[in-house]
Amino acid sequence: MPATVILGAQWGDEGKGKLVDRMAEQATWVARFQGGNNAGHTVVLGEQVLKFHLLPSGITRKECHLVLGDGMVIDPWVLDKELTDWQASTGEDPRGDRLFISERSHIILPYHRYMDSLDTKIGTTGRGIGPTYADKINRIGLRFGDVAEVLGDDVWLTTTVDRMNASLDAAGSSDRVSMESMANDLQWIHETYTSSIGNTGLMLDNALKLGEHVILEGAQGCLLDIDQGTYPFVTSSVTSRGNASHGAGIHPGHVEDVVGITKAYITRVGHGAMPTELNDEVGEHMGTIGHEFGTTTGRPRRCGWFDAVVMRHAQRINGFTGLALTKLDVLGGLDELKICVAYELDGKEITELPSTASAIARCKPIYISMPGFPELPLSEWLAMALYANESRKGISVLPTAAQHYIAKLEAIVGVPCTSVGVGPDRDATIDCV
Ligand code: GDP
Ligand code: IMO
Ligand code: MG
């Protein structure tokens, strides 16, 4: 079977964790291919709420092998905490058994976190992501596969610690790295992860050649992509389809389906313009009913109407073969639903996303309006989803206004919906038939 790519189509937090967990039932491998623990992916199994920052969301499926791929930046202490929590709740230590870390993935060290903590411009997650990718691009980063080679190398240690402290000093930080702590950190990383470090691209390629199904789990979203997002208010990796296979270490020919995940509205955490942002009671409704708080930092997410300009951009970059619409339930109870179909920029109507932050900030949304549908308790949405899937009636069980809203989004974006989320629970997803 080929690989399936699952990507956020907006500014992140679209519900990737939930969808990956669901689709991983049919997979034997789930791989992250970029980003790090700036991601926060939620999986809800009844009363149990699992939040993953580094572990692929397919960990919930015992038969799935898991890869932290070549294109990632990984904080070994955060990974250790996630593994400890996983082991405490399940008794399983998947390292080297079904969890593998790419020898090419880069390590987030305390220095990178110190540097990121100085950010005031972007509103980063402060997890050291940007500084680690900066070192990677500068070709001075440390990869998991390099650790064994630099252990005991005093010249490397001195040069690296001196460079880090000079950078911290120049950036105005009072934090410093010591030779002793760096040497200890390297020893600990080596001891903790040696059994799980490997050529993960080769593992995935072999699995695909054997006909196994691989899911490539994106982090962040298209509008946070370093090249195609709302630069400079973006993350530091390529979050899009073009990097899914590349960052996982396999060729693009393996990929067949590319699922773009989008909320039925839109959210954003951190700085940077969001043309459809609502600072009114509708935005509050979305934030409250949708529990829109960042999974990683707990910051409130800014909420707004569905933005088709953003989606068309995401579609052009990614060529989604299907859309997974999430959080439709959250719109229940709003009398009127708006969809932004174009922007007005400096008196002119435009339908494509401008490339500069200042132009995006000047864009005023042009809306079409549709009738809303009633609010329902989550238990009723869940029951509706179970019935829709059992009876194979799909989204025809939804209120008529909700069906019209979905049909309009499909028509505007030009991609069919493959599933519709109506609640956080794993089973609160309607498969489109
Ligand atoms: P990710 O980063 O894309 O994996 O998304 P997050 O986990 O950060 O944020 C999505 C949030 O929405 C989580 O709290 C999910 O449990 C929740 N969620 C996902 N799908 C749905 C849905 O269809 N309806 C509702 N109400 N919540 C959802
Ligand atoms: P998931 O995978 C939402 C945002 C940050 C900030 C910008 C840069 O859960 O969808 P960074 O720490 O990456 O340098 O921050 O990107 N950001 C996210 N927003 N969801 C995410 O991941 C995000 N990862 C980074 O808020 O605006
Ligand atoms: Mg998230």
Short mmCIF file of C-alpha atoms and ligand atoms in Angstrom, two decimals:
data_model
loop_
_atom_site.label_atom_id
_atom_site.label_comp_id
_atom_site.label_asym_id
_atom_site.label_seq_id
_atom_site.Cartn_x
_atom_site.Cartn_y
_atom_site.Cartn_z
CA MET A 1 0.00 0.00 0.00
CA PRO A 2 1.15 3.54 -0.59
CA ALA A 3 1.80 6.26 1.95
CA THR A 4 -0.89 8.70 3.06
CA VAL A 5 0.04 12.23 4.08
CA ILE A 6 -2.03 14.06 6.70
CA LEU A 7 -1.48 17.81 6.80
CA GLY A 8 -2.84 20.88 8.55
CA ALA A 9 -4.30 23.25 5.95
CA GLN A 10 -4.55 26.35 8.16
CA TRP A 11 -2.43 27.76 11.03
CA GLY A 12 -2.17 24.47 12.93
CA ASP A 13 -4.35 22.73 15.52
CA GLU A 14 -6.83 21.55 12.91
CA GLY A 15 -7.20 18.14 14.58
CA LYS A 16 -4.29 16.22 13.05
CA GLY A 17 -3.80 14.05 16.15
CA LYS A 18 -7.41 12.89 16.14
CA LEU A 19 -7.37 12.01 12.44
CA VAL A 20 -3.99 10.25 12.54
CA ASP A 21 -5.12 8.12 15.49
CA ARG A 22 -8.27 7.21 13.58
CA MET A 23 -6.55 6.45 10.28
CA ALA A 24 -3.70 4.58 11.98
CA GLU A 25 -6.12 1.71 12.57
CA GLN A 26 -5.38 0.82 8.93
CA ALA A 27 -1.62 1.51 9.08
CA THR A 28 1.50 -0.25 10.27
CA TRP A 29 3.78 2.81 10.38
CA VAL A 30 3.18 6.42 11.41
CA ALA A 31 6.01 8.90 10.88
CA ARG A 32 6.48 12.54 11.79
CA PHE A 33 8.63 14.27 9.17
CA GLN A 34 9.18 17.86 10.35
CA GLY A 35 8.78 20.17 13.33
CA GLY A 36 9.31 19.16 16.91
CA ASN A 37 7.60 19.65 20.21
CA ASN A 38 6.09 22.92 19.08
CA ALA A 39 3.36 20.52 17.94
CA GLY A 40 0.62 19.46 20.32
CA HIS A 41 -1.61 16.72 18.95
CA THR A 42 -4.65 15.59 20.93
CA VAL A 43 -6.28 12.16 20.87
CA VAL A 44 -9.45 11.63 22.90
CA LEU A 45 -10.42 8.04 23.75
CA GLY A 46 -13.58 8.25 25.86
CA GLU A 47 -12.51 9.79 29.19
CA GLN A 48 -8.82 9.61 28.31
CA VAL A 49 -7.21 12.72 26.77
CA LEU A 50 -3.74 12.11 25.30
CA LYS A 51 -1.53 14.99 24.16
CA PHE A 52 1.49 14.22 22.01
CA HIS A 53 4.25 16.67 21.18
CA LEU A 54 6.82 14.35 19.64
CA LEU A 55 5.39 10.85 19.68
CA PRO A 56 3.42 10.15 16.50
CA SER A 57 -0.32 10.01 17.23
CA GLY A 58 -0.47 6.44 15.86
CA ILE A 59 1.17 5.25 19.11
CA THR A 60 -2.38 4.51 20.29
CA ARG A 61 -2.49 1.60 17.84
CA LYS A 62 -0.30 -1.13 19.30
CA GLU A 63 0.49 -2.69 15.93
CA CYS A 64 1.85 0.60 14.52
CA HIS A 65 5.56 1.26 14.24
CA LEU A 66 6.54 4.85 14.90
CA VAL A 67 9.16 7.07 13.34
CA LEU A 68 10.55 10.44 14.35
CA GLY A 69 11.82 11.31 10.91
CA ASP A 70 14.86 12.94 9.29
CA GLY A 71 13.32 16.41 9.02
CA MET A 72 12.44 16.72 12.70
CA VAL A 73 14.06 18.66 15.53
CA ILE A 74 13.73 16.72 18.77
CA ASP A 75 14.10 17.76 22.39
CA PRO A 76 15.38 14.54 24.03
CA TRP A 77 14.14 15.58 27.49
CA VAL A 78 10.61 16.25 26.23
CA LEU A 79 10.65 12.92 24.42
CA ASP A 80 11.82 11.19 27.58
CA LYS A 81 8.96 12.74 29.57
CA GLU A 82 6.42 11.67 26.94
CA LEU A 83 7.83 8.15 26.96
CA THR A 84 7.80 8.03 30.76
CA ASP A 85 4.15 9.16 30.80
CA TRP A 86 3.28 6.61 28.12
CA GLN A 87 5.04 3.84 30.04
CA ALA A 88 3.29 4.85 33.28
CA SER A 89 -0.14 4.55 31.68
CA THR A 90 0.43 1.53 29.42
CA GLY A 91 3.47 -0.31 30.80
CA GLU A 92 5.12 -0.11 27.38
CA ASP A 93 8.56 1.29 26.50
CA PRO A 94 8.39 1.39 22.69
CA ARG A 95 12.01 2.52 22.18
CA GLY A 96 13.86 0.30 19.75
CA ASP A 97 10.88 -2.04 19.68
CA ARG A 98 8.38 -0.04 17.66
CA LEU A 99 9.65 3.55 18.05
CA PHE A 100 12.63 4.66 15.98
CA ILE A 101 14.43 8.01 15.85
CA SER A 102 16.13 9.12 12.67
CA GLU A 103 19.91 9.35 12.85
CA ARG A 104 19.51 12.48 10.70
CA SER A 105 17.06 14.32 12.98
CA HIS A 106 18.47 17.28 14.86
CA ILE A 107 18.72 17.61 18.63
CA ILE A 108 17.24 20.55 20.52
CA LEU A 109 19.70 21.40 23.29
CA PRO A 110 19.24 23.78 26.26
CA TYR A 111 21.12 26.44 24.24
CA HIS A 112 18.38 26.40 21.59
CA ARG A 113 15.69 26.84 24.23
CA TYR A 114 17.59 29.75 25.79
CA MET A 115 17.84 31.45 22.39
CA ASP A 116 14.15 30.87 21.61
CA SER A 117 13.12 32.29 24.99
CA LEU A 118 14.38 35.68 23.75
CA ASP A 119 11.69 35.82 21.04
CA THR A 120 9.18 38.63 21.35
CA LYS A 121 8.46 39.17 17.64
CA ILE A 122 6.91 35.92 16.38
CA GLY A 123 5.22 34.54 19.47
CA THR A 124 6.96 31.18 19.12
CA THR A 125 6.21 28.24 21.37
CA GLY A 126 9.60 28.85 23.02
CA ARG A 127 10.65 25.24 22.54
CA GLY A 128 13.91 25.96 20.70
CA ILE A 129 12.55 25.06 17.27
CA GLY A 130 13.81 28.06 15.24
CA PRO A 131 17.33 28.14 16.74
CA THR A 132 17.73 24.37 16.15
CA TYR A 133 16.69 24.68 12.51
CA ALA A 134 18.99 27.72 12.21
CA ASP A 135 21.95 25.60 13.35
CA LYS A 136 20.88 22.86 10.92
CA ILE A 137 20.87 25.29 7.99
CA ASN A 138 24.19 26.77 9.19
CA ARG A 139 25.54 23.20 9.17
CA ILE A 140 26.56 23.31 12.82
CA GLY A 141 23.66 21.31 14.25
CA LEU A 142 23.97 18.12 16.25
CA ARG A 143 22.03 15.10 14.96
CA PHE A 144 21.08 11.97 16.87
CA GLY A 145 23.41 9.95 14.66
CA ASP A 146 26.32 12.28 15.48
CA VAL A 147 26.20 11.87 19.26
CA ALA A 148 28.27 8.70 19.44
CA GLU A 149 30.94 10.39 17.33
CA VAL A 150 31.33 13.56 19.39
CA LEU A 151 31.31 11.80 22.78
CA GLY A 152 34.67 12.41 24.43
CA ASP A 153 35.78 14.79 21.67
CA ASP A 154 37.08 17.70 23.77
CA VAL A 155 37.85 19.88 20.77
CA TRP A 156 34.25 19.60 19.54
CA LEU A 157 32.97 20.23 23.07
CA THR A 158 35.08 23.35 23.64
CA THR A 159 34.35 24.82 20.22
CA THR A 160 30.62 24.18 20.52
CA VAL A 161 30.20 25.48 24.07
CA ASP A 162 32.27 28.58 23.28
CA ARG A 163 30.21 29.26 20.17
CA MET A 164 26.93 28.83 22.05
CA ASN A 165 27.97 31.14 24.89
CA ALA A 166 29.21 33.78 22.45
CA SER A 167 25.83 33.66 20.66
CA LEU A 168 23.93 33.89 23.95
CA ASP A 169 26.06 36.84 25.00
CA ALA A 170 25.60 38.62 21.68
CA ALA A 171 21.84 38.05 21.83
CA GLY A 172 21.65 39.62 25.30
CA SER A 173 20.85 36.40 27.17
CA SER A 174 22.14 35.81 30.69
CA ASP A 175 21.93 32.02 30.20
CA ARG A 176 25.14 30.08 29.62
CA VAL A 177 26.10 26.52 28.75
CA SER A 178 28.86 24.76 30.71
CA MET A 179 31.29 22.14 29.38
CA GLU A 180 30.30 19.81 32.17
CA SER A 181 26.54 20.04 31.57
CA MET A 182 26.99 19.63 27.80
CA ALA A 183 29.22 16.55 28.30
CA ASN A 184 26.69 15.06 30.72
CA ASP A 185 23.80 15.80 28.37
CA LEU A 186 25.53 14.03 25.49
CA GLN A 187 26.27 11.00 27.64
CA TRP A 188 22.63 10.84 28.80
CA ILE A 189 21.26 11.20 25.25
CA HIS A 190 23.60 8.44 24.10
CA GLU A 191 22.57 6.06 26.88
CA THR A 192 18.87 6.84 26.60
CA TYR A 193 18.40 6.63 22.85
CA THR A 194 21.10 4.45 21.28
CA SER A 195 18.76 1.47 20.93
CA SER A 196 16.19 3.49 18.97
CA ILE A 197 18.38 5.53 16.59
CA GLY A 198 18.49 4.29 13.02
CA ASN A 199 18.02 4.81 9.30
CA THR A 200 14.28 5.41 9.54
CA GLY A 201 13.88 6.38 5.87
CA LEU A 202 15.14 2.93 4.92
CA MET A 203 12.73 1.31 7.39
CA LEU A 204 9.79 3.17 5.82
CA ASP A 205 10.95 2.38 2.29
CA ASN A 206 11.25 -1.31 3.14
CA ALA A 207 7.80 -1.33 4.73
CA LEU A 208 6.28 0.31 1.65
CA LYS A 209 8.01 -2.21 -0.62
CA LEU A 210 6.41 -4.97 1.45
CA GLY A 211 3.00 -3.42 0.81
CA GLU A 212 2.55 -1.94 4.27
CA HIS A 213 0.62 1.27 4.84
CA VAL A 214 2.55 4.29 6.08
CA ILE A 215 0.99 7.50 7.42
CA LEU A 216 3.08 10.66 7.31
CA GLU A 217 1.81 12.90 10.13
CA GLY A 218 2.27 16.61 9.55
CA ALA A 219 2.75 19.16 12.28
CA GLN A 220 1.74 22.84 12.24
CA GLY A 221 -0.12 23.82 9.07
CA CYS A 222 0.33 25.23 5.57
CA LEU A 223 0.09 28.86 6.70
CA LEU A 224 2.95 28.26 9.15
CA ASP A 225 5.19 26.84 6.41
CA ILE A 226 8.55 28.65 6.24
CA ASP A 227 8.26 29.09 2.44
CA GLN A 228 4.53 29.12 1.79
CA GLY A 229 3.13 30.54 5.03
CA THR A 230 2.56 34.03 6.38
CA TYR A 231 6.27 34.85 6.70
CA PRO A 232 7.83 35.89 9.06
CA PHE A 233 5.02 34.75 11.39
CA VAL A 234 5.62 31.08 10.63
CA THR A 235 7.49 28.12 12.04
CA SER A 236 10.95 27.14 10.78
CA SER A 237 10.16 24.05 8.72
CA VAL A 238 8.42 23.11 5.50
CA THR A 239 5.08 21.81 6.73
CA SER A 240 3.70 20.94 3.29
CA ARG A 241 3.29 17.91 1.05
CA GLY A 242 6.57 18.54 -0.78
CA ASN A 243 8.47 17.87 2.43
CA ALA A 244 6.38 14.98 3.74
CA SER A 245 8.19 12.23 1.87
CA HIS A 246 11.49 14.13 1.80
CA GLY A 247 11.50 14.73 5.56
CA ALA A 248 10.60 11.10 6.12
CA GLY A 249 13.43 9.87 3.86
CA ILE A 250 11.33 8.27 1.12
CA HIS A 251 10.57 9.37 -2.45
CA PRO A 252 7.35 11.24 -3.35
CA GLY A 253 6.20 8.44 -5.64
CA HIS A 254 5.18 6.46 -2.56
CA VAL A 255 2.50 9.01 -1.67
CA GLU A 256 -1.00 8.55 -3.00
CA ASP A 257 -3.50 10.30 -0.72
CA VAL A 258 -2.92 13.71 0.82
CA VAL A 259 -5.54 14.65 3.38
CA GLY A 260 -5.81 18.33 4.21
CA ILE A 261 -7.31 18.98 7.62
CA THR A 262 -9.30 22.13 8.16
CA LYS A 263 -11.51 23.37 10.92
CA ALA A 264 -15.01 24.46 9.90
CA TYR A 265 -13.75 27.88 11.01
CA ILE A 266 -10.14 29.01 11.59
CA THR A 267 -7.78 29.60 14.51
CA ARG A 268 -4.30 30.90 15.08
CA VAL A 269 -1.89 31.02 18.07
CA GLY A 270 1.00 33.46 18.18
CA HIS A 271 1.51 36.71 16.29
CA GLY A 272 0.69 37.65 12.69
CA ALA A 273 -2.45 38.79 10.92
CA MET A 274 -5.50 36.58 10.46
CA PRO A 275 -7.93 38.41 8.16
CA THR A 276 -11.12 36.70 9.39
CA GLU A 277 -10.27 37.08 13.10
CA LEU A 278 -13.34 37.84 15.21
CA ASN A 279 -13.12 39.89 18.37
CA ASP A 280 -16.79 39.57 19.17
CA GLU A 281 -19.31 37.16 20.67
CA VAL A 282 -19.05 34.82 17.65
CA GLY A 283 -15.29 34.51 18.14
CA GLU A 284 -15.94 33.92 21.83
CA HIS A 285 -18.48 31.22 20.96
CA MET A 286 -15.87 29.44 18.81
CA GLY A 287 -13.19 29.77 21.50
CA THR A 288 -15.45 28.60 24.33
CA ILE A 289 -17.35 25.78 22.63
CA GLY A 290 -14.24 24.70 20.70
CA HIS A 291 -11.97 24.88 23.80
CA GLU A 292 -9.51 26.85 21.74
CA PHE A 293 -6.43 26.90 23.93
CA GLY A 294 -3.00 25.87 22.63
CA THR A 295 -2.15 22.21 23.34
CA THR A 296 1.53 23.06 23.80
CA THR A 297 1.54 26.47 25.50
CA GLY A 298 -2.05 26.84 26.78
CA ARG A 299 -2.33 30.25 25.06
CA PRO A 300 -5.85 31.18 23.86
CA ARG A 301 -6.23 30.62 20.12
CA ARG A 302 -7.57 33.50 18.05
CA CYS A 303 -10.76 32.42 16.23
CA GLY A 304 -12.43 33.52 13.00
CA TRP A 305 -14.62 32.50 10.07
CA PHE A 306 -13.50 29.90 7.52
CA ASP A 307 -11.13 31.57 5.09
CA ALA A 308 -11.33 30.20 1.54
CA VAL A 309 -8.43 32.40 0.38
CA VAL A 310 -6.23 30.56 2.88
CA MET A 311 -7.68 27.20 1.81
CA ARG A 312 -7.19 27.84 -1.90
CA HIS A 313 -3.57 28.69 -1.14
CA ALA A 314 -3.17 25.50 0.91
CA GLN A 315 -4.77 23.51 -1.91
CA ARG A 316 -2.43 24.94 -4.54
CA ILE A 317 0.62 24.10 -2.44
CA ASN A 318 -0.50 20.64 -1.37
CA GLY A 319 -2.91 19.25 -3.96
CA PHE A 320 -5.09 17.62 -1.35
CA THR A 321 -6.91 14.53 -2.54
CA GLY A 322 -9.45 14.92 0.25
CA LEU A 323 -10.45 17.32 3.00
CA ALA A 324 -11.00 16.29 6.59
CA LEU A 325 -13.32 18.91 8.03
CA THR A 326 -13.15 19.16 11.82
CA LYS A 327 -15.06 20.88 14.61
CA LEU A 328 -18.28 21.34 12.64
CA ASP A 329 -20.13 20.82 15.95
CA VAL A 330 -18.58 24.03 17.30
CA LEU A 331 -20.55 26.14 14.81
CA GLY A 332 -23.85 24.75 16.16
CA GLY A 333 -25.95 27.51 17.71
CA LEU A 334 -24.79 30.31 15.41
CA ASP A 335 -27.70 31.76 13.36
CA GLU A 336 -25.51 32.81 10.46
CA LEU A 337 -22.34 31.18 9.11
CA LYS A 338 -19.92 33.26 7.09
CA ILE A 339 -17.27 32.12 4.62
CA CYS A 340 -14.55 34.50 3.47
CA VAL A 341 -14.30 34.07 -0.31
CA ALA A 342 -11.97 36.98 -1.16
CA TYR A 343 -10.17 39.93 0.42
CA GLU A 344 -10.32 43.63 -0.22
CA LEU A 345 -6.77 44.97 -0.30
CA ASP A 346 -6.24 48.71 -0.74
CA GLY A 347 -9.60 49.07 -2.51
CA LYS A 348 -9.13 46.07 -4.83
CA GLU A 349 -10.71 42.63 -4.57
CA ILE A 350 -8.16 39.81 -4.49
CA THR A 351 -8.57 36.06 -4.28
CA GLU A 352 -4.95 35.04 -3.62
CA LEU A 353 -3.02 35.36 -0.36
CA PRO A 354 -0.52 38.26 -0.48
CA SER A 355 3.08 37.40 0.35
CA THR A 356 3.88 40.15 2.84
CA ALA A 357 2.76 40.38 6.45
CA SER A 358 1.81 44.04 6.10
CA ALA A 359 -0.41 43.39 3.06
CA ILE A 360 -2.13 40.48 4.82
CA ALA A 361 -2.73 42.75 7.81
CA ARG A 362 -4.50 45.26 5.50
CA CYS A 363 -6.77 42.62 3.95
CA LYS A 364 -10.45 42.92 4.77
CA PRO A 365 -12.51 39.75 4.35
CA ILE A 366 -15.34 39.59 1.80
CA TYR A 367 -17.96 37.16 3.05
CA ILE A 368 -20.82 35.10 1.79
CA SER A 369 -23.40 34.10 4.34
CA MET A 370 -25.23 30.83 4.99
CA PRO A 371 -27.87 29.76 7.50
CA GLY A 372 -26.65 28.13 10.72
CA PHE A 373 -27.77 24.97 12.50
CA PRO A 374 -28.64 24.22 16.13
CA GLU A 375 -26.24 23.58 18.98
CA LEU A 376 -26.23 20.00 20.28
CA PRO A 377 -24.53 18.36 23.25
CA LEU A 378 -21.36 16.42 22.37
CA SER A 379 -23.11 13.16 23.28
CA GLU A 380 -25.69 13.77 20.55
CA TRP A 381 -23.07 14.62 17.95
CA LEU A 382 -21.21 11.43 18.91
CA ALA A 383 -24.38 9.35 18.61
CA MET A 384 -25.03 10.94 15.20
CA ALA A 385 -21.52 10.03 14.01
CA LEU A 386 -21.83 6.43 15.22
CA TYR A 387 -25.19 6.09 13.47
CA ALA A 388 -23.91 7.76 10.26
CA ASN A 389 -20.98 5.33 10.04
CA GLU A 390 -22.91 2.20 11.03
CA SER A 391 -25.74 2.91 8.61
CA ARG A 392 -23.31 4.17 5.96
CA LYS A 393 -25.50 7.22 5.57
CA GLY A 394 -22.53 9.57 5.91
CA ILE A 395 -23.17 13.26 6.28
CA SER A 396 -26.79 12.93 5.17
CA VAL A 397 -27.60 12.49 8.88
CA LEU A 398 -26.43 16.04 9.61
CA PRO A 399 -28.83 19.00 9.81
CA THR A 400 -29.61 20.25 6.28
CA ALA A 401 -27.93 23.63 6.88
CA ALA A 402 -24.74 21.82 7.96
CA GLN A 403 -24.82 19.71 4.78
CA HIS A 404 -25.19 22.86 2.68
CA TYR A 405 -22.29 24.48 4.52
CA ILE A 406 -20.05 21.46 3.80
CA ALA A 407 -21.12 21.36 0.14
CA LYS A 408 -20.28 25.06 -0.20
CA LEU A 409 -16.81 24.58 1.28
CA GLU A 410 -16.16 21.63 -1.03
CA ALA A 411 -17.25 23.66 -4.05
CA ILE A 412 -15.14 26.68 -3.11
CA VAL A 413 -11.98 24.69 -2.36
CA GLY A 414 -12.59 22.20 -5.17
CA VAL A 415 -11.79 19.14 -3.08
CA PRO A 416 -14.26 16.59 -1.65
CA CYS A 417 -14.61 16.07 2.09
CA THR A 418 -13.57 12.60 3.19
CA SER A 419 -14.61 13.02 6.82
CA VAL A 420 -16.37 15.49 9.08
CA GLY A 421 -15.50 15.87 12.76
CA VAL A 422 -18.35 16.53 15.17
CA GLY A 423 -16.60 16.21 18.53
CA PRO A 424 -13.20 15.54 20.09
CA ASP A 425 -13.71 11.81 20.62
CA ARG A 426 -12.05 9.32 18.27
CA ASP A 427 -15.50 8.09 17.19
CA ALA A 428 -17.01 11.56 16.67
CA THR A 429 -16.04 11.60 13.01
CA ILE A 430 -18.39 10.94 10.14
CA ASP A 431 -16.87 9.18 7.14
CA CYS A 432 -18.19 10.68 3.94
CA VAL A 433 -19.66 8.00 1.71
P1 GDP B 1 -3.57 19.21 16.08
O1 GDP B 1 -2.41 20.00 16.54
O2 GDP B 1 -3.92 19.48 14.65
O3 GDP B 1 -3.45 17.74 16.36
O4 GDP B 1 -4.84 19.75 16.91
P2 GDP B 1 -4.88 19.98 18.50
O5 GDP B 1 -4.97 18.67 19.18
O6 GDP B 1 -3.81 20.91 18.94
O7 GDP B 1 -6.22 20.81 18.62
C1 GDP B 1 -7.43 20.31 18.17
C2 GDP B 1 -8.41 20.30 19.35
O8 GDP B 1 -9.72 20.11 18.86
C3 GDP B 1 -8.16 19.16 20.32
O9 GDP B 1 -8.54 19.58 21.61
C4 GDP B 1 -9.08 18.06 19.81
O10 GDP B 1 -9.48 17.17 20.84
C5 GDP B 1 -10.25 18.88 19.35
N1 GDP B 1 -11.00 18.32 18.21
C6 GDP B 1 -10.55 17.67 17.12
N2 GDP B 1 -11.54 17.41 16.26
C7 GDP B 1 -12.67 17.92 16.82
C8 GDP B 1 -14.03 18.02 16.39
O11 GDP B 1 -14.41 17.58 15.32
N3 GDP B 1 -14.89 18.65 17.26
C9 GDP B 1 -14.50 19.15 18.46
N4 GDP B 1 -15.41 19.76 19.23
N5 GDP B 1 -13.23 19.08 18.88
C10 GDP B 1 -12.32 18.50 18.06
P1 IMO B 2 0.38 21.73 15.77
O1 IMO B 2 1.20 20.63 15.17
C1 IMO B 2 -0.38 26.01 16.13
C2 IMO B 2 3.12 28.64 15.86
C3 IMO B 2 3.53 29.39 17.12
C4 IMO B 2 4.12 30.64 16.48
C5 IMO B 2 4.82 30.11 15.23
C6 IMO B 2 6.30 29.86 15.40
O2 IMO B 2 -0.10 21.43 17.14
O3 IMO B 2 -0.67 22.18 14.85
P2 IMO B 2 7.69 27.96 16.65
O4 IMO B 2 7.72 27.56 18.09
O5 IMO B 2 7.28 26.86 15.71
O6 IMO B 2 8.94 28.63 16.19
O7 IMO B 2 6.54 29.10 16.57
O8 IMO B 2 4.17 28.89 14.92
N1 IMO B 2 3.02 27.18 16.03
C7 IMO B 2 1.86 26.51 16.08
N2 IMO B 2 0.58 26.96 16.10
N3 IMO B 2 -0.12 24.68 16.14
C8 IMO B 2 1.15 24.22 16.10
O9 IMO B 2 1.46 22.91 15.97
C9 IMO B 2 2.22 25.16 16.11
N4 IMO B 2 3.56 25.05 16.10
C10 IMO B 2 4.03 26.29 16.02
O10 IMO B 2 2.42 29.69 17.93
O11 IMO B 2 3.09 31.49 16.06
MG MG B 3 -1.93 21.34 18.08
#
